[in-house]
C-alpha positions as a printed NumPy array, in Angstrom:
array([[-14.449,  -8.371,   5.413],
       [-14.668, -12.089,   4.378],
       [-12.164, -14.127,   3.166],
       [-13.244, -14.63 ,  -1.378],
       [-13.193, -10.702,  -1.248],
       [ -9.558, -10.077,   1.182],
       [ -8.477, -12.509,  -2.067],
       [ -9.828, -10.319,  -4.854],
       [ -8.66 ,  -7.423,  -3.221],
       [ -4.934,  -8.281,  -3.02 ],
       [ -5.186,  -8.128,  -6.865],
       [ -6.047,  -4.318,  -7.729],
       [ -4.418,  -1.61 ,  -6.235],
       [ -4.706,   0.107,  -3.361],
       [ -5.425,   3.798,  -5.414],
       [ -4.416,   5.218,  -1.671],
       [ -1.45 ,   4.308,  -1.057],
       [  1.144,   6.557,  -0.723],
       [  3.192,   4.693,  -2.837],
       [  1.537,   6.22 ,  -5.434],
       [  2.289,   9.948,  -4.112],
       [ -1.552,  10.051,  -2.813],
       [ -1.908,  12.427,   0.162],
       [ -3.718,  14.108,   2.405],
       [ -4.737,  17.466,   1.513],
       [ -7.139,  18.601,   3.901],
       [ -9.447,  18.115,   7.175],
       [-12.282,  19.819,   8.285],
       [-10.202,  18.571,  12.197],
       [ -7.766,  16.463,  13.859],
       [ -7.552,  17.489,  16.981],
       [ -6.834,  13.204,  18.421],
       [ -5.563,  11.97 ,  15.308],
       [ -4.025,  13.064,  12.258],
       [ -5.153,  13.245,   8.805],
       [ -2.112,  11.964,   7.173],
       [ -2.452,   8.445,   9.653],
       [ -5.461,   7.677,   7.918],
       [ -3.225,   5.952,   4.158],
       [ -0.755,   4.633,   6.563],
       [ -0.07 ,   1.483,   4.062],
       [  0.437,  -0.608,   7.9  ],
       [ -2.613,  -1.802,   9.742],
       [ -4.024,  -0.265,  12.101],
       [ -2.32 ,  -0.836,  15.684],
       [ -3.874,  -0.085,  19.346],
       [ -0.908,   0.866,  21.311],
       [ -2.101,   0.753,  25.177],
       [ -0.428,   3.049,  27.155],
       [  0.227,   5.544,  24.198],
       [ -0.824,   9.039,  24.856],
       [ -0.546,  12.551,  23.921],
       [ -1.095,  15.881,  24.415],
       [ -4.818,  15.902,  24.072],
       [ -5.261,  12.541,  25.249],
       [ -5.37 ,   9.082,  23.833],
       [ -2.699,   8.217,  20.591],
       [ -4.807,   6.527,  18.308],
       [ -3.847,   5.229,  14.863],
       [ -6.566,   6.817,  12.338],
       [ -7.706,  10.184,  12.234],
       [ -9.855,  11.309,  14.744],
       [-11.817,  13.962,  14.938],
       [-13.116,  16.173,  18.184],
       [-16.626,  15.306,  20.244],
       [-18.72 ,  17.781,  18.284],
       [-21.388,  19.672,  19.771],
       [-22.886,  20.971,  17.513],
       [-24.42 ,  21.307,  13.685],
       [-22.799,  19.985,  10.892],
       [-20.422,  16.487,   9.88 ],
       [-16.272,  16.258,  10.215],
       [-14.95 ,  15.704,   6.665],
       [-10.568,  14.986,   5.329],
       [-10.377,  15.251,   1.696],
       [ -7.731,  12.854,  -0.153],
       [ -6.489,  13.808,  -3.144],
       [ -5.392,  10.595,  -5.45 ],
       [ -1.413,  10.21 ,  -6.541],
       [ -2.634,   8.131,  -9.881],
       [ -5.468,   9.239, -11.029],
       [ -8.802,   5.459, -11.196],
       [-11.89 ,   3.793, -11.516],
       [-12.525,   2.469,  -8.249],
       [-13.998,  -0.929,  -7.951],
       [-14.315,  -1.061,  -3.757],
       [-13.808,   1.079,  -0.211],
       [-12.156,  -0.286,   3.109],
       [-13.606,   2.047,   6.132],
       [-11.576,   0.428,   8.47 ],
       [-13.129,   1.545,  12.371],
       [-10.374,  -1.528,  14.053],
       [ -9.026,  -0.347,  17.337],
       [-12.403,   2.372,  17.239],
       [-14.391,   1.543,  20.217],
       [-16.151,   4.249,  21.603],
       [-15.462,   6.813,  18.693],
       [-16.657,   5.165,  15.758],
       [-18.671,   7.865,  13.821],
       [-22.082,   5.943,  13.553],
       [-21.442,   6.372,   9.746],
       [-20.043,   7.111,   6.97 ],
       [-19.074,   8.594,   2.55 ],
       [-17.157,   8.518,  -0.169],
       [-17.969,  11.251,  -2.547],
       [-15.582,  11.477,  -5.898],
       [-13.979,  13.955,  -7.955],
       [-12.112,  13.645, -11.401],
       [-11.044,  17.561, -11.173],
       [ -7.212,  18.35 , -12.036],
       [ -6.457,  20.403,  -9.716],
       [ -8.02 ,  21.29 ,  -6.137],
       [-12.088,  20.649,  -6.41 ],
       [-13.822,  24.095,  -5.836],
       [-17.247,  24.337,  -4.872],
       [-18.433,  24.124,  -9.187],
       [-17.033,  20.517,  -8.499],
       [-18.61 ,  17.88 ,  -9.527],
       [-18.627,  15.373,  -6.599],
       [-20.078,  11.71 ,  -7.301],
       [-21.504,   9.918,  -4.101],
       [-18.919,   6.336,  -4.342],
       [-20.314,   4.98 ,  -1.176],
       [-23.692,   6.718,  -0.624],
       [-23.625,   7.197,   3.007],
       [-24.006,   3.88 ,   5.548],
       [-23.421,   2.261,   9.157],
       [-20.615,   1.458,  10.389],
       [-19.61 ,  -0.594,  13.575],
       [-16.662,  -0.546,  15.964],
       [-13.551,  -1.861,  15.57 ],
       [-13.75 ,  -3.497,  12.062],
       [-13.093,  -3.473,   8.652],
       [-16.089,  -1.777,   5.891],
       [-16.118,  -3.146,   2.732],
       [-17.974,  -1.399,   0.188],
       [-18.242,  -2.559,  -3.635],
       [-17.711,   0.556,  -6.537],
       [-20.709,   0.33 ,  -9.04 ],
       [-18.68 ,   3.447, -11.004],
       [-16.561,   3.609, -13.907],
       [-15.975,   6.75 , -14.295],
       [-11.933,   7.752, -12.731],
       [-11.755,  10.305,  -9.895],
       [ -8.32 ,  12.267,  -9.406],
       [-10.074,  13.221,  -5.2  ],
       [-11.751,  11.558,  -3.181],
       [-13.912,  13.048,   0.103],
       [-14.988,  11.129,   3.222],
       [-17.779,  12.342,   5.791],
       [-18.026,  11.068,   8.355],
       [-21.743,  11.645,  11.328],
       [-21.666,  13.335,  12.778],
       [-17.557,  12.834,  14.187],
       [-15.055,  10.656,  15.588],
       [-11.85 ,   8.229,  14.276],
       [-11.197,   5.943,  11.046],
       [ -8.653,   4.271,  11.285],
       [ -7.669,   3.73 ,   7.605],
       [ -9.271,   4.384,   3.792],
       [ -8.463,   2.755,   1.772],
       [ -9.341,   2.968,  -2.239],
       [ -8.923,  -0.357,  -4.289],
       [ -9.667,  -0.25 ,  -8.298],
       [ -7.214,  -0.004, -11.733],
       [ -5.303,   3.562, -12.541],
       [ -5.003,   5.353, -15.225],
       [ -2.696,   6.689, -16.35 ],
       [ -1.34 ,   8.253, -19.902],
       [ -0.085,   6.34 , -22.185],
       [  3.738,   7.395, -23.056],
       [  4.987,   8.089, -26.72 ],
       [  5.221,   5.842, -29.542],
       [  9.508,   5.318, -30.233],
       [ 10.308,   6.388, -26.254],
       [ 11.691,   3.431, -23.625],
       [  9.138,   3.042, -20.725],
       [  8.471,   0.89 , -18.018],
       [  5.895,  -1.194, -20.526],
       [  4.73 ,  -2.431, -16.519],
       [  4.334,   0.442, -14.215],
       [  1.34 ,   1.254, -12.093],
       [  2.48 ,   4.602, -13.082],
       [  1.469,   3.893, -16.875],
       [ -1.455,   0.597, -16.166],
       [ -0.173,  -1.701, -15.58 ],
       [ -2.203,  -4.32 , -13.241],
       [ -1.923,  -7.903, -11.309],
       [ -4.535, -10.214, -13.904],
       [ -3.272, -13.597, -10.369],
       [ -1.391, -15.575,  -8.483],
       [ -1.036, -19.064,  -7.427],
       [ -0.47 , -17.371,  -3.831],
       [  0.049, -14.056,  -1.696],
       [  0.143, -15.335,   1.763],
       [  2.717, -12.675,   3.54 ],
       [  2.707,  -8.632,   1.586],
       [  0.685,  -7.466,  -1.251],
       [  1.397,  -8.171,  -4.886],
       [  0.969,  -5.467,  -6.949],
       [  3.852,  -2.975,  -5.032],
       [  6.459,  -4.823,  -6.977],
       [  5.096,  -2.607,  -9.599],
       [  5.318,   0.623,  -7.896],
       [  8.45 ,   2.513,  -8.548],
       [ 11.995,   3.259,  -6.037],
       [ 12.891,  -0.388,  -3.675],
       [ 10.342,  -1.945,  -1.033],
       [ 11.448,  -0.147,   2.003],
       [ 11.694,  -4.236,   4.141],
       [ 10.833,  -6.889,   4.109],
       [  6.99 ,  -6.703,   4.087],
       [  6.856,  -4.342,   0.889],
       [  6.731,  -6.706,  -1.7  ],
       [  5.453,  -9.764,  -3.172],
       [  5.752, -13.119,  -0.964],
       [  4.003, -16.939,  -0.67 ],
       [  3.847, -19.33 ,   1.621],
       [  6.865, -21.993,   2.222],
       [  5.117, -24.669,  -0.523],
       [  5.235, -27.8  ,   0.55 ],
       [  4.28 , -29.583,  -2.271],
       [  5.478, -29.822,  -6.458],
       [  5.251, -27.033,  -8.867],
       [  5.755, -23.036,  -8.643],
       [  4.657, -20.204,  -7.846],
       [  3.382, -17.305,  -9.836],
       [  1.954, -14.458, -10.952],
       [  0.356, -12.553, -14.098],
       [  0.795,  -8.891, -15.372],
       [ -0.771,  -6.874, -17.712],
       [  0.84 ,  -4.851, -19.22 ],
       [  0.455,  -1.267, -19.338],
       [  1.684,  -0.188, -22.457],
       [  1.762,  -3.298, -24.413],
       [  5.702,  -3.591, -26.639],
       [  8.478,  -5.535, -26.8  ],
       [ 10.013,  -5.71 , -23.862],
       [ 14.388,  -5.525, -23.906],
       [ 15.02 ,  -5.454, -20.634],
       [ 13.787,  -6.428, -17.125],
       [ 14.467,  -6.494, -13.485],
       [ 13.606,  -8.033, -10.656],
       [ 14.384,  -6.906,  -6.897],
       [ 14.765,  -9.306,  -4.444],
       [ 15.125,  -5.91 ,  -1.894],
       [ 15.389,  -7.622,   1.725],
       [ 14.405, -10.851,   0.994],
       [ 17.68 , -13.028,   2.292],
       [ 15.816, -15.6  ,   3.511],
       [ 13.429, -16.62 ,   1.655],
       [ 14.067, -15.474,  -2.28 ],
       [ 13.903, -17.023,  -4.759],
       [ 15.781, -20.473,  -6.242],
       [ 14.88 , -19.636,  -9.297],
       [ 12.742, -16.821, -11.277],
       [ 11.191, -17.058, -15.056],
       [  9.086, -15.9  , -17.617],
       [  6.198, -16.343, -20.197],
       [  5.089, -13.749, -21.911],
       [  2.635, -13.354, -24.333],
       [  0.381, -10.852, -27.125],
       [ -3.852, -11.325, -25.653],
       [ -6.42 ,  -9.275, -27.276],
       [ -9.055, -10.608, -26.276],
       [-10.982, -12.142, -22.791],
       [-11.793, -12.001, -18.868],
       [ -8.867, -11.87 , -16.816],
       [ -9.731, -15.675, -15.282],
       [ -9.401, -16.617, -18.335],
       [ -5.628, -14.673, -19.576],
       [ -4.752, -16.582, -16.265],
       [ -5.644, -19.886, -17.584],
       [ -4.255, -19.914, -21.521],
       [ -0.482, -19.024, -20.186],
       [  0.463, -21.673, -18.846],
       [  1.118, -22.663, -22.365],
       [  2.526, -19.201, -22.998],
       [  5.991, -19.048, -24.894],
       [  8.903, -18.461, -22.964],
       [ 10.141, -14.621, -22.725],
       [ 12.949, -16.008, -20.551],
       [ 14.642, -19.831, -19.227],
       [ 14.823, -20.075, -15.085],
       [ 18.162, -17.991, -14.074],
       [ 19.387, -18.256, -10.675],
       [ 18.34 , -15.87 ,  -8.021],
       [ 20.255, -14.378,  -5.131],
       [ 18.878, -12.521,  -1.998],
       [ 18.265,  -8.906,  -1.772],
       [ 19.756,  -7.818,  -5.373],
       [ 19.243,  -6.369,  -8.678],
       [ 18.761,  -8.273, -11.549],
       [ 19.247,  -7.536, -15.106],
       [ 17.768,  -9.141, -17.687],
       [ 17.976,  -8.685, -21.245],
       [ 19.87 ,  -9.096, -24.488],
       [ 20.398, -12.76 , -25.038],
       [ 18.641, -13.982, -21.5  ],
       [ 15.574, -12.548, -23.598],
       [ 14.229, -14.83 , -26.354],
       [ 12.214, -11.809, -29.051],
       [  8.074, -12.926, -29.219],
       [  7.677,  -9.025, -30.467],
       [  5.018,  -7.02 , -28.807],
       [  3.67 ,  -8.442, -25.59 ],
       [  0.946,  -7.388, -23.712],
       [  1.147,  -9.949, -21.075],
       [  3.88 , -11.895, -18.713],
       [  3.565, -14.62 , -15.836],
       [  5.901, -14.212, -13.801],
       [  7.776, -17.492, -12.428],
       [  9.311, -18.212,  -9.045],
       [ 11.083, -21.025,  -8.81 ],
       [  9.858, -22.416,  -5.742],
       [  8.588, -20.11 ,  -4.215],
       [  9.467, -17.015,  -1.716],
       [  9.414, -13.443,  -1.905],
       [  9.911, -10.987,  -4.806],
       [ 10.425,  -7.39 ,  -4.057],
       [  9.567,  -5.432,  -7.649],
       [  9.414,  -6.207, -11.059],
       [  9.453,  -4.096, -14.224],
       [  9.576,  -4.695, -17.519],
       [ 11.503,  -1.594, -20.043],
       [ 10.327,  -1.58 , -23.964],
       [  8.995,   0.89 , -26.4  ],
       [  5.85 ,   1.005, -27.116],
       [  4.109,  -0.914, -29.615],
       [  1.853,   2.193, -31.239]])
């Protein structure tokens, strides 16, 4: 994966992340490596001296050597349905035991797929190499709920990651909801820097499990401040903001501020450019280490219904979670 492609993926959601409730429900075989390892959020590792009862321990899904016809497969259920725009089939650390080829199909069924399910090829049968990340662009606008990874004929895959945008049901008008949540369609449009962590996880549920479970920028050595532009999954009037700096103790922002706007047209890139000039939703407020900050009432300006917010960190640092609560605009 080149640097440009990697940076573009950082703005998208990893739909196969267990953070979203994704699970690996079945596999043809998992003799050498458990199927659940296929979707771990952590990067795959190699432990030279680690063995288990079946042989060499590998950080990924690995099947036994196939001696007959056919091929191995794995079935993944996405926690939140989404439109897949990129798939990474990662064979890192699998050098003499990687599959020569792989294919990924998608299915929109709500319940478990059956023989009658309509599978669509997202990635056709494609060659793989040893110990490498293989990034495939997907041009299919139809949302999927299930992924089927097929490997030909057998072998090991360290990680399967499907990048894209969630497709979520819109909450009923009138109820206060988390307007920015990924489960409601919230997403990241752009950011100044994301040297550490995965930016999109700040829109997920719960508190961060460690300092790597959040958005963190490099140390800023020049004037200015870091920022992120977020498209709300549900447009609405924001009544409460939560900014969590869980586990960020020596690297939390000095201050945080917000801008907001109601935008109906424009590309992601043009909206990010416009965000510099949006009105203030919240003036800079002091931040604390490892703390859930709640801002409401007089701290938030009345800008009416919003579709986007710009989160500013002064001057830099890390944020674990961001949540904007309010009532849908209808």
